[in-house]
């Protein structure tokens, strides 16, 4: 065989990722290109109020134009990073604004209306946090136009392309808002690189800070957006015939999903899988295979679906120190039936007429990694 | 087939992970167990000065006992978290101290000498940062005993179990030191949960802070140690016969490795693989399969090895915005020869007599993912 497709089968297109926007990350470093993109008539701004995106009455994301927000944000990329650092004043309004990238295929603008950034032409996308009072006039105008910021806990209703834009935008707005102060020295931070980096300026409004900050020299990872890798684990029995699922303490009756846990520093995905499965259920996993991944914008988790196979005799459930209400081995045929007939979000009522174990819907890694188990072991 | 081993072959035991210590993460929440473990005669302290671990003359990690550091750290877990938060005074000395876990198999202590923590018995391990002047007497005593903190850029010389302990310890000490201040409000943080969490106390030495801090309510991911997932990418040609490697701008002549890049919020590992490969070399990848992973303690990266296959005709190298000096397609036979004969760290001289392309040593994900490519496609 000469292709990954033949060997591993079709990959799946994970929800919350793989949208229409090309990030073109090198454009972030160029304030002149960002200035051109952000002020262009074709630019689309997705605004967030308290992390909820603006929506039209049909529930779709609603985009605004630069002229709608111009009076509130001015020209945020007019000056280069060096000048912005030199002139930094924490008392000024610094918009939480993210350059998401270009849609190179957008047909809504004719060629003449697309923005040209170096060799790339397309429709630029930005995300903007309008939670501060500063944006009261803008928010009022949008409400008048029938657009709303609807509070949503976890949104699985957007179509795939919009879900990817939302995921990217929400995670970065949240990260910027959580990083207003430097974790190394406590000084106010400046958001730069189109919202994809924060820097710690040496002075506030011209007054030099007292504390030396280690982030001003060398490579410092706290300056860049974080993602938190989390293993979503499907343990299978040594004979490959059963899969272990768990039920959290506050979950609805009969709702089961994969085990999961954050991957810690000094752990591989594989060792974290073994530790988490052991800590939560007492089972002993040996060989681990990573299946696929998905971003999860609450706030910026990276879900990594893994399959782990128990050693012979390692399937006993003992709950050493569990966060689970229950863990249970299922036959693969029962899981197949559940994925096909009983898969929906736990915050919705069970599907009518379905009485088997409930499982997560297809938008979630847990569902996809179980599909992967079936593909490999359920012939 | 009924096992992951049959389907995917033997997994590899990644360097910097999978050591002798069981983390038992639930012990971190219990200050009484931590107090017992940290003051126990069997406890092993790995001390770090400026992120370099203490070593014996043969280069191995050198561990200290509680009595060696007692006068400097006191009994750091004597009080519970609630009391520590209530009494928090940033002017006090707060040791950067990490509970690593228990070695449940350690034969160096007899059963009577092992510590008993709930149902677990073993040798407890801690990591301690002795960089502050506070530890001058301890450091002098260790130097007198012939032990040294040797500055090392990247250490691949430790044996596998010690490399795993070092990786875990170094990443967490570094993370604690980078998170002395709250990124949401700028207040001083308190390290808790055995060094695996930081919290933002509401008062300093009894004086209530002026700023409300969002981390004091709800779930806040900046309170937990970060890992930064990075894709280590082996692009293969559409026909599965060649692999693409790159050479960084400051790398030695003829040294090649996988492409790589941080995974951003709103990206899956798979979409980040496509973006990075395109941004760095211009090639177009379709199907992506994740191979394996490895922690990388500089400072707390998570390397994720991936194989990505180009679409038909997507192999042209155009360098849209490259950070590379060069990118080049190699036949698989040449890569096999290089892995077997020319693999060593780039900061060492080439292996004597070897004149082909140089590649990373077996301790690195880049080496292992290339082995994975050979296993799948080089028959």
XYZ file of C-alpha atoms in Angstrom:
758
model
C 0.000 0.000 0.000
C 1.279 3.447 -0.785
C -1.169 5.758 0.913
C -2.283 6.675 4.411
C -5.854 6.451 3.137
C -5.440 2.767 2.210
C -3.668 1.930 5.470
C -5.690 3.931 7.981
C -8.905 4.672 6.102
C -10.584 8.005 5.564
C -9.745 10.672 8.139
C -12.706 12.566 9.530
C -13.258 16.274 9.259
C -13.312 17.345 12.903
C -15.971 19.839 13.985
C -14.535 23.198 15.249
C -11.568 22.898 12.867
C -10.765 23.053 9.170
C -12.781 26.107 8.168
C -12.637 28.406 5.134
C -10.009 30.780 6.557
C -6.322 30.480 5.694
C -4.405 31.885 8.651
C -1.353 33.141 6.762
C 0.417 33.541 10.084
C 3.276 35.590 8.630
C 0.867 38.463 7.873
C 0.465 38.953 11.649
C 4.009 40.278 11.831
C 3.330 43.042 9.309
C 1.353 45.975 10.716
C 0.996 47.628 7.303
C -0.749 44.577 5.853
C -2.892 44.273 8.997
C -3.828 47.954 8.730
C -4.818 47.496 5.096
C -6.842 44.351 5.850
C -8.605 45.683 8.954
C -9.797 48.906 7.304
C -10.791 47.308 3.990
C -14.483 47.440 2.919
C -14.485 43.657 2.398
C -13.278 42.907 5.958
C -15.643 40.842 8.097
C -15.685 41.392 11.857
C -17.101 38.708 14.121
C -17.911 40.465 17.386
C -18.215 38.778 20.777
C -19.977 40.006 23.892
C -18.956 38.050 27.006
C -17.644 35.320 24.671
C -20.972 34.999 22.832
C -20.847 35.777 19.093
C -23.287 38.071 17.297
C -25.984 36.104 15.470
C -28.695 36.769 12.962
C -32.245 35.585 13.750
C -31.606 32.232 11.964
C -28.795 31.463 14.451
C -25.933 31.981 12.009
C -22.914 34.094 12.862
C -23.466 37.749 11.909
C -20.485 39.703 10.628
C -19.972 43.449 10.820
C -17.919 45.780 8.643
C -15.005 48.002 9.573
C -17.178 51.131 9.269
C -19.489 49.689 11.961
C -16.679 49.491 14.531
C -14.310 52.206 13.256
C -15.353 54.825 15.794
C -14.706 52.369 18.644
C -11.397 50.843 17.526
C -9.793 53.536 15.361
C -6.914 52.148 13.297
C -5.395 49.637 15.710
C -2.586 48.543 13.373
C -1.567 52.014 12.214
C 1.677 51.856 14.213
C 4.276 49.097 14.237
C 4.952 46.934 17.284
C 8.089 48.826 18.309
C 6.206 52.138 18.383
C 3.243 50.586 20.203
C 5.544 49.220 22.902
C 7.325 52.581 23.248
C 4.011 54.469 23.536
C 2.217 51.857 25.678
C -0.269 53.323 28.121
C -2.439 50.836 30.033
C -5.032 53.569 30.635
C -5.811 53.757 26.887
C -8.450 51.555 25.289
C -6.712 48.607 23.625
C -9.268 46.646 21.616
C -9.150 42.861 21.933
C -8.900 42.289 18.217
C -7.804 39.147 16.381
C -6.701 38.748 12.781
C -8.124 35.373 11.794
C -6.765 35.230 8.231
C -8.110 35.425 4.697
C -10.840 33.503 2.973
C -9.056 33.034 -0.359
C -12.142 31.519 -2.001
C -14.847 33.911 -0.820
C -17.152 34.652 -3.713
C -19.142 37.315 -1.869
C -16.659 39.977 -2.919
C -15.795 40.440 -6.586
C -12.092 40.398 -7.436
C -11.956 44.179 -7.414
C -13.397 44.245 -3.886
C -11.044 41.638 -2.386
C -8.078 42.941 -0.462
C -4.616 42.211 -1.877
C -2.054 41.386 0.831
C 1.304 40.675 -0.757
C 0.688 37.748 -3.096
C -2.646 36.835 -1.454
C -6.096 38.073 -2.377
C -9.268 37.353 -0.417
C -11.690 38.463 2.245
C -10.037 39.275 5.609
C -11.654 38.105 8.849
C -11.264 39.633 12.295
C -12.708 38.888 15.722
C -13.414 41.701 18.180
C -14.460 41.646 21.819
C -17.179 44.246 22.380
C -17.827 43.392 26.035
C -16.459 46.706 27.443
C -18.832 49.677 27.824
C -16.722 51.358 25.168
C -18.830 49.481 22.578
C -22.309 50.421 23.886
C -23.261 52.386 20.749
C -22.180 49.557 18.434
C -24.092 46.956 20.427
C -27.229 49.104 20.424
C -27.063 49.508 16.643
C -26.746 45.742 16.146
C -29.664 45.037 18.472
C -31.755 47.533 16.499
C -30.875 45.599 13.339
C -32.269 42.412 14.933
C -28.892 40.813 15.690
C -28.251 39.261 19.077
C -25.540 37.934 21.397
C -27.222 34.738 22.615
C -25.586 33.114 25.645
C -24.682 29.522 24.784
C -22.821 27.033 26.898
C -21.473 24.738 24.193
C -22.544 25.385 20.639
C -22.845 22.411 18.301
C -25.513 23.978 16.064
C -23.355 26.017 13.678
C -22.550 24.611 10.269
C -19.028 23.224 9.929
C -17.328 26.265 8.325
C -18.885 28.708 10.822
C -18.015 26.410 13.740
C -14.354 26.554 12.721
C -14.365 30.363 12.540
C -16.143 30.593 15.900
C -13.718 28.159 17.553
C -10.635 30.027 16.351
C -12.062 33.440 17.273
C -13.472 32.561 20.676
C -10.304 30.832 21.883
C -8.081 33.758 20.940
C -10.357 36.440 22.403
C -10.523 34.499 25.628
C -6.745 34.015 25.703
C -6.126 37.724 25.190
C -8.542 38.623 27.975
C -6.907 36.171 30.375
C -3.471 37.594 29.641
C -3.788 41.257 30.466
C -0.988 40.967 33.031
C 2.431 39.362 32.720
C 2.640 36.107 34.681
C 6.378 36.643 35.204
C 6.365 40.217 36.555
C 2.750 41.356 36.994
C 3.018 44.258 34.513
C 0.276 45.088 31.978
C 0.661 43.286 28.656
C 0.204 44.589 25.121
C -1.579 42.406 22.566
C 0.307 42.293 19.286
C 0.759 40.176 16.118
C -2.925 40.552 15.296
C -3.902 39.125 18.694
C -1.599 36.083 18.423
C 1.047 37.288 20.888
C 1.275 39.399 24.035
C 4.369 41.356 25.024
C 5.413 42.937 28.309
C 6.398 46.572 27.653
C 9.177 48.007 29.852
C 7.255 51.233 30.625
C 3.722 52.462 31.297
C 2.987 55.790 29.615
C 6.719 56.558 29.639
C 7.308 55.590 33.287
C 9.838 52.732 33.445
C 8.643 49.711 35.404
C 10.531 48.780 38.544
C 10.652 45.033 37.965
C 12.958 43.393 35.465
C 10.866 40.952 33.466
C 12.364 37.702 32.171
C 9.926 37.727 29.221
C 11.790 40.667 27.691
C 14.747 38.416 26.861
C 14.863 35.045 25.097
C 12.017 32.786 24.064
C 9.030 32.816 26.407
C 6.127 30.584 25.708
C 3.656 32.468 27.857
C 3.670 35.154 25.178
C 1.865 32.861 22.740
C -1.682 31.459 22.840
C -1.985 28.254 24.777
C -3.822 25.111 23.879
C -4.367 22.436 26.498
C -3.972 18.932 25.128
C -6.467 16.493 26.605
C -6.593 12.772 26.000
C -10.040 11.380 25.091
C -9.550 7.712 25.767
C -11.296 4.578 24.513
C -9.793 1.661 26.464
C -10.368 -1.681 24.776
C -10.091 -5.110 26.344
C -7.084 -7.337 25.712
C -9.173 -9.433 23.319
C -10.344 -6.360 21.389
C -14.008 -7.211 21.907
C -15.130 -4.628 24.450
C -14.681 -0.906 25.094
C -14.727 0.872 28.460
C -16.845 3.984 28.926
C -17.400 6.183 31.952
C -20.179 8.313 33.380
C -19.371 11.538 35.238
C -20.878 12.291 38.616
C -23.180 15.038 37.341
C -24.135 13.452 34.038
C -27.671 12.361 33.150
C -28.617 8.756 33.852
C -27.388 6.266 31.265
C -25.081 8.785 29.487
C -21.598 7.354 28.817
C -18.493 8.675 27.118
C -14.752 8.132 26.793
C -12.457 8.684 29.754
C -10.522 11.941 29.557
C -7.861 14.016 31.233
C -5.339 16.784 30.663
C -1.881 15.771 29.531
C 0.691 17.031 32.027
C 4.236 18.345 31.497
C 6.669 15.447 31.280
C 4.018 13.086 29.906
C 3.533 11.840 26.375
C -0.032 11.417 25.126
C 0.564 7.676 25.512
C 1.734 7.827 29.155
C -1.050 10.250 30.082
C -3.527 7.787 28.604
C -2.211 5.011 30.832
C -2.193 7.232 33.937
C -5.678 8.643 33.431
C -7.266 5.281 32.660
C -5.603 3.824 35.746
C -6.464 6.732 38.069
C -10.097 6.853 36.989
C -10.940 3.167 36.659
C -7.995 0.985 37.726
C -7.535 -0.664 34.301
C -4.014 -1.284 32.986
C -3.345 -0.129 29.430
C -0.303 -1.127 27.391
C -0.265 -0.255 23.678
C -1.758 3.134 22.823
C -2.585 4.439 19.358
C -3.515 8.049 18.719
C -6.599 8.296 16.511
C -7.346 11.940 15.683
C -7.764 15.380 17.218
C -10.091 18.366 17.450
C -9.863 21.869 18.883
C -12.390 22.597 21.614
C -12.959 26.300 22.224
C -13.882 26.084 25.936
C -11.490 27.835 26.373
C -8.790 26.396 24.099
C -8.539 22.707 24.699
C -7.064 20.329 22.135
C -8.923 17.045 22.287
C -6.801 14.071 21.228
C -8.673 10.830 20.655
C -6.690 7.739 21.659
C -7.308 4.015 21.736
C -5.556 2.058 24.477
C -5.522 -1.698 24.808
C -5.532 -3.368 28.211
C -2.919 -5.942 29.157
C -4.230 -9.489 29.651
C -6.178 -9.444 32.895
C -5.889 -5.665 33.242
C -9.606 -4.987 32.728
C -10.747 -5.010 36.370
C -12.508 -1.844 37.408
C -11.341 -0.780 40.880
C -11.743 3.042 40.836
C -8.522 3.926 42.740
C -9.458 7.629 43.014
C -12.207 8.218 40.581
C -14.015 11.321 39.430
C -16.540 8.999 37.831
C -19.941 7.856 38.982
C -19.570 4.643 37.023
C -17.328 2.870 34.513
C -18.560 -0.024 32.409
C -17.355 -2.392 29.687
C -19.562 -2.532 26.571
C -19.678 -5.043 23.720
C -18.778 -3.381 20.392
C -22.179 -4.220 18.872
C -23.880 -2.279 21.657
C -21.612 0.727 21.011
C -22.339 0.590 17.301
C -26.055 0.632 18.036
C -25.615 3.556 20.455
C -23.550 5.639 18.006
C -26.127 5.076 15.280
C -29.255 5.538 17.375
C -28.575 7.176 20.737
C -25.932 9.839 20.110
C -26.782 13.392 21.130
C -25.522 16.055 23.594
C -25.999 15.231 27.261
C -27.786 18.536 27.894
C -30.554 17.546 25.500
C -33.237 14.939 26.323
C -32.616 11.351 25.121
C -33.604 10.612 21.525
C -37.253 9.555 21.453
C -37.774 5.819 21.630
C -34.104 5.066 22.329
C -33.458 3.265 25.608
C -29.829 2.030 25.331
C -26.735 3.754 26.696
C -26.544 7.376 25.498
C -23.300 8.521 23.846
C -21.866 11.835 22.503
C -22.873 13.180 19.085
C -20.720 13.034 15.964
C -19.297 16.544 16.521
C -17.244 15.265 19.479
C -13.920 13.450 19.513
C -15.368 10.845 21.888
C -17.848 9.803 19.185
C -15.173 9.728 16.480
C -12.659 7.695 18.476
C -15.398 5.116 19.185
C -16.074 4.982 15.429
C -12.333 4.365 15.058
C -12.518 1.452 17.507
C -15.392 -0.080 15.548
C -13.534 0.321 12.264
C -10.471 -1.484 13.644
C -12.065 -4.195 15.773
C -15.724 -4.707 14.870
C -15.738 -6.747 11.703
C -6.715 -8.867 14.097
C -7.618 -8.129 17.665
C -4.767 -5.999 18.954
C -3.270 -2.572 18.342
C 0.134 -4.258 18.328
C -0.796 -6.420 15.337
C -2.395 -3.534 13.465
C 0.063 -0.720 14.183
C 3.196 -2.568 15.334
C 5.225 -2.009 18.463
C 4.912 1.464 19.985
C 8.186 3.121 20.956
C 9.153 4.173 24.431
C 9.623 7.932 24.001
C 12.640 9.536 25.679
C 11.727 12.125 28.363
C 8.577 10.165 29.262
C 7.482 6.928 30.901
C 9.783 6.890 33.939
C 9.654 4.991 37.250
C 7.459 7.498 39.085
C 3.700 7.032 39.427
C 2.212 10.510 39.738
C -0.814 9.611 41.874
C -2.223 13.024 41.085
C -4.938 12.807 43.765
C -2.258 12.903 46.516
C -1.508 16.496 45.479
C -4.849 17.580 46.899
C -4.046 16.224 50.358
C -1.630 18.365 52.346
C -1.346 15.816 55.154
C -0.106 13.131 52.771
C 2.233 15.645 51.116
C 3.575 16.671 54.533
C 4.222 13.056 55.418
C 5.901 12.317 52.081
C 8.058 15.450 51.977
C 9.499 15.015 55.469
C 10.015 11.247 55.196
C 13.610 9.877 55.416
C 13.106 7.972 52.149
C 12.104 11.108 50.186
C 14.367 12.026 47.271
C 14.772 15.680 46.336
C 16.040 16.589 42.883
C 17.308 20.161 43.179
C 17.673 22.604 40.290
C 19.800 25.728 40.071
C 18.811 27.989 37.153
C 16.988 24.976 35.670
C 20.107 22.745 35.803
C 19.778 19.615 37.971
C 22.328 18.543 40.559
C 24.610 15.792 39.241
C 27.174 13.411 40.605
C 30.615 13.265 38.925
C 29.446 10.463 36.580
C 26.781 12.780 35.137
C 23.798 11.075 36.783
C 21.135 13.002 38.654
C 22.038 13.429 42.335
C 19.211 13.335 44.860
C 19.181 15.000 48.289
C 17.255 14.092 51.440
C 14.710 16.143 53.370
C 17.200 16.784 56.165
C 19.548 18.437 53.612
C 16.935 21.045 52.662
C 14.824 21.192 55.845
C 16.378 24.378 57.198
C 15.672 26.150 53.886
C 12.122 24.945 53.187
C 10.694 24.158 56.620
C 7.508 22.093 56.377
C 5.888 23.544 53.268
C 2.798 21.311 53.388
C 2.118 21.662 57.111
C -0.958 23.832 56.444
C -3.851 23.144 54.109
C -4.564 25.204 51.007
C -7.341 27.229 52.600
C -5.068 28.316 55.479
C -2.193 29.052 53.106
C -4.426 31.298 50.994
C -5.747 33.083 54.099
C -2.215 33.671 55.433
C -0.581 34.425 52.078
C 2.253 36.947 52.276
C 4.250 37.497 49.098
C 7.189 38.787 51.169
C 7.678 35.317 52.709
C 9.923 32.718 51.098
C 7.708 30.272 49.171
C 9.833 27.381 47.931
C 9.295 26.273 44.343
C 8.681 22.672 45.258
C 7.074 19.928 43.168
C 5.627 16.603 44.275
C 6.558 14.254 41.419
C 4.928 11.107 42.795
C 6.000 7.753 44.199
C 8.332 5.121 42.884
C 6.254 2.098 43.864
C 8.999 -0.351 42.839
C 12.045 1.317 44.401
C 14.212 -1.347 46.030
C 16.627 1.143 47.604
C 14.414 1.469 50.657
C 13.355 -1.622 52.552
C 9.618 -2.008 53.124
C 9.898 -0.508 56.584
C 11.614 2.544 55.202
C 9.108 3.214 52.428
C 6.472 5.825 53.087
C 2.852 4.679 53.260
C 0.431 7.151 51.655
C -3.086 5.832 51.909
C -3.056 2.519 50.039
C 0.265 3.281 48.298
C 3.760 2.494 49.532
C 6.971 3.638 47.870
C 9.708 6.245 47.669
C 8.439 9.815 47.230
C 10.163 12.162 44.793
C 10.222 15.951 44.904
C 11.843 18.652 42.778
C 13.065 21.887 44.384
C 14.372 25.094 42.828
C 17.433 26.262 44.786
C 18.254 29.234 42.535
C 17.410 31.920 45.146
C 20.155 33.122 47.551
C 18.065 31.557 50.263
C 19.705 28.210 49.380
C 23.375 29.340 49.473
C 24.299 27.074 52.413
C 22.703 24.009 50.787
C 24.426 24.646 47.474
C 27.802 25.091 49.200
C 27.402 21.781 51.045
C 26.586 19.948 47.799
C 29.578 21.477 46.002
C 31.799 20.351 48.900
C 30.434 16.831 48.412
C 31.551 16.914 44.756
C 28.080 17.429 43.256
C 27.523 20.040 40.558
C 24.870 21.995 38.679
C 26.259 21.715 35.143
C 24.678 24.099 32.621
C 23.301 22.033 29.718
C 21.319 23.292 26.758
C 19.513 20.106 25.808
C 20.351 16.940 27.686
C 20.101 13.643 25.814
C 22.743 11.841 27.913
C 20.645 10.674 30.870
C 19.420 7.110 30.957
C 15.749 6.697 30.101
C 14.301 6.572 33.665
C 16.326 9.595 34.818
C 15.440 11.517 31.644
C 11.755 11.063 32.470
C 12.201 12.342 36.037
C 14.255 15.301 34.810
C 11.693 16.187 32.129
C 8.777 16.154 34.564
C 10.673 18.113 37.229
C 12.229 20.750 34.997
C 8.979 21.586 33.190
C 7.060 22.082 36.430
C 9.747 24.157 38.157
C 9.932 26.370 35.106
C 6.147 26.713 34.941
C 5.928 27.704 38.618
C 8.644 30.317 38.159
C 6.922 31.804 35.113
C 3.632 32.051 36.981
C 4.467 34.158 40.026
C 1.843 36.740 38.987
C -1.742 36.251 37.901
C -2.190 36.864 34.175
C -5.773 37.968 34.757
C -5.235 40.556 37.519
C -1.474 40.974 38.116
C -1.586 39.794 41.760
C 1.007 37.455 43.270
C 0.175 33.774 42.919
C 0.488 30.968 45.441
C 1.790 27.591 44.286
C -0.354 24.755 45.592
C -1.325 21.090 44.892
C 2.314 20.038 45.249
C 3.390 22.524 42.565
C 0.726 21.404 40.068
C -1.560 24.426 40.447
C -1.293 28.144 41.182
C -4.042 30.156 42.833
C -4.621 33.890 43.114
C -5.206 34.780 46.798
C -7.617 37.662 47.504
C -5.261 39.347 50.013
C -1.551 40.006 50.588
C -0.574 39.646 54.249
C -4.168 40.386 55.243
C -4.592 43.430 52.974
C -7.410 42.813 50.499
C -6.435 43.345 46.892
C -8.151 46.109 44.959
C -8.763 44.187 41.759
C -11.452 41.542 41.411
C -9.830 38.552 39.773
C -11.814 36.313 37.383
C -9.644 33.306 38.349
C -11.224 33.232 41.791
C -14.493 31.970 40.314
C -15.134 29.103 37.919
C -12.719 26.955 35.958
C -9.584 28.755 34.847
C -7.017 26.956 32.805
C -4.158 29.348 33.521
C -4.047 27.907 37.034
C -2.743 24.574 35.711
C 0.594 23.735 34.094
C 0.668 24.267 30.379
C 2.043 22.055 27.681
C 2.479 23.402 24.171
C 1.547 20.861 21.503
C 3.840 21.025 18.502
C 3.481 19.055 15.302
C 6.633 17.287 14.090
C 5.769 16.597 10.498
C 7.011 14.060 7.967
C 5.325 14.934 4.651
C 5.376 12.074 2.178
C 4.798 12.249 -1.565
C 1.502 11.199 -3.126
C 3.135 7.955 -4.318
C 4.492 7.203 -0.823
C 8.080 6.922 -2.115
C 9.701 10.089 -0.770
C 9.746 12.134 2.423
C 10.285 15.899 2.756
C 12.800 17.231 5.282
C 13.856 20.769 6.055
C 16.956 22.542 7.243
C 16.718 25.548 9.563
C 18.564 28.761 8.843
C 21.079 28.362 11.652
C 21.547 24.592 11.401
C 24.862 22.960 10.460
C 25.406 22.123 6.793
C 23.682 18.960 5.610
C 21.557 18.544 8.792
C 17.893 17.815 8.035
C 14.843 17.125 10.156
C 11.052 17.063 10.073
C 9.078 20.260 9.619
C 7.554 21.545 12.845
C 5.299 24.177 14.322
C 3.092 24.994 17.295
C -0.545 23.985 17.080
C -2.738 27.065 17.484
C -6.118 27.484 19.181
C -8.888 26.513 16.794
C -6.673 24.035 14.928
C -6.624 20.270 15.108
C -3.252 18.537 14.908
C -4.260 17.556 11.396
C -5.111 21.084 10.216
C -1.988 22.530 11.866
C 0.047 19.936 9.965
C -1.399 21.106 6.646
C -0.916 24.795 7.513
C 2.678 24.457 8.713
C 3.774 22.290 5.800
C 2.203 24.780 3.398
C 3.591 27.910 5.087
C 7.102 26.506 5.338
C 7.461 24.725 1.999
C 4.375 25.242 -0.175
C 3.446 21.536 -0.331
C -0.221 20.523 -0.130
C -1.027 17.768 2.370
C -4.320 15.888 2.461
C -4.541 12.790 4.729
C -2.721 13.112 8.057
C -2.034 10.286 10.507
C -0.719 10.951 14.013
C 2.171 8.640 14.844
C 3.302 9.171 18.464
C 4.251 11.819 20.990
C 6.939 12.871 23.460
C 7.243 15.531 26.149
C 10.050 18.011 25.545
C 11.098 19.893 28.680
C 12.250 23.133 26.996
C 10.188 24.447 28.607
C 7.142 22.144 28.368
C 6.497 21.342 24.768
C 4.548 18.280 23.699
C 5.997 16.960 20.463
C 3.453 15.121 18.312
C 4.872 13.163 15.403
C 2.624 13.163 12.334
C 2.769 11.751 8.824
C 1.042 13.767 6.114
C 0.574 12.658 2.544
C 0.649 15.176 -0.306
C -2.166 15.399 -2.816
C -1.273 14.364 -6.393
C 0.923 17.139 -7.757
C 1.133 18.898 -4.375
C 4.845 18.235 -3.865
C 6.260 21.435 -5.394
C 8.469 23.363 -3.009
C 7.719 27.083 -3.277
C 8.582 28.438 0.222
C 5.638 30.896 0.600
C 7.033 32.431 3.792
C 9.657 30.077 5.026
C 11.713 29.969 8.166
C 13.821 27.310 6.464
C 17.142 27.552 4.698
C 16.235 24.591 2.525
C 13.587 21.887 2.053
C 14.281 18.729 0.096
C 12.583 15.469 -0.938
C 14.504 12.300 -0.057
C 14.089 8.718 -1.262
C 13.129 6.395 1.604
C 16.257 4.274 1.152
C 18.405 7.345 1.749
C 16.471 8.157 4.926
C 16.868 4.599 6.168
C 20.623 4.852 5.626
C 20.754 8.220 7.415
C 18.753 6.998 10.452
C 21.012 3.982 10.785
C 24.335 5.704 10.139
C 24.137 9.486 10.397
C 21.790 10.212 13.302
C 23.127 12.400 16.107
C 22.403 15.809 17.698
C 23.095 18.816 15.496
C 25.285 20.433 18.152
C 27.736 17.534 17.927
C 30.127 16.988 14.997
C 28.971 14.602 12.231
C 29.576 10.905 12.849
C 33.074 10.029 11.591
C 33.153 8.656 8.067
C 29.462 9.503 7.392
C 28.887 11.923 4.522
C 25.141 11.627 3.787
C 22.369 13.883 5.105
C 22.518 14.158 8.899
C 19.322 13.477 10.870
C 18.180 13.660 14.551
C 19.076 10.900 17.021
C 16.683 8.241 18.277
C 15.756 10.247 21.398
C 13.803 12.719 19.236
C 10.285 12.453 17.824
C 11.606 13.488 14.399
C 13.698 10.318 14.295
C 10.834 8.131 15.481
C 8.265 9.489 13.042
C 10.707 8.858 10.176
C 11.074 5.273 11.439
C 7.269 5.137 11.327
C 7.288 6.291 7.686
C 9.798 3.571 6.792
C 7.757 0.923 8.570
C 4.606 1.879 6.650
C 6.012 2.620 3.201
C 9.509 1.168 2.773
C 9.074 -2.519 2.163
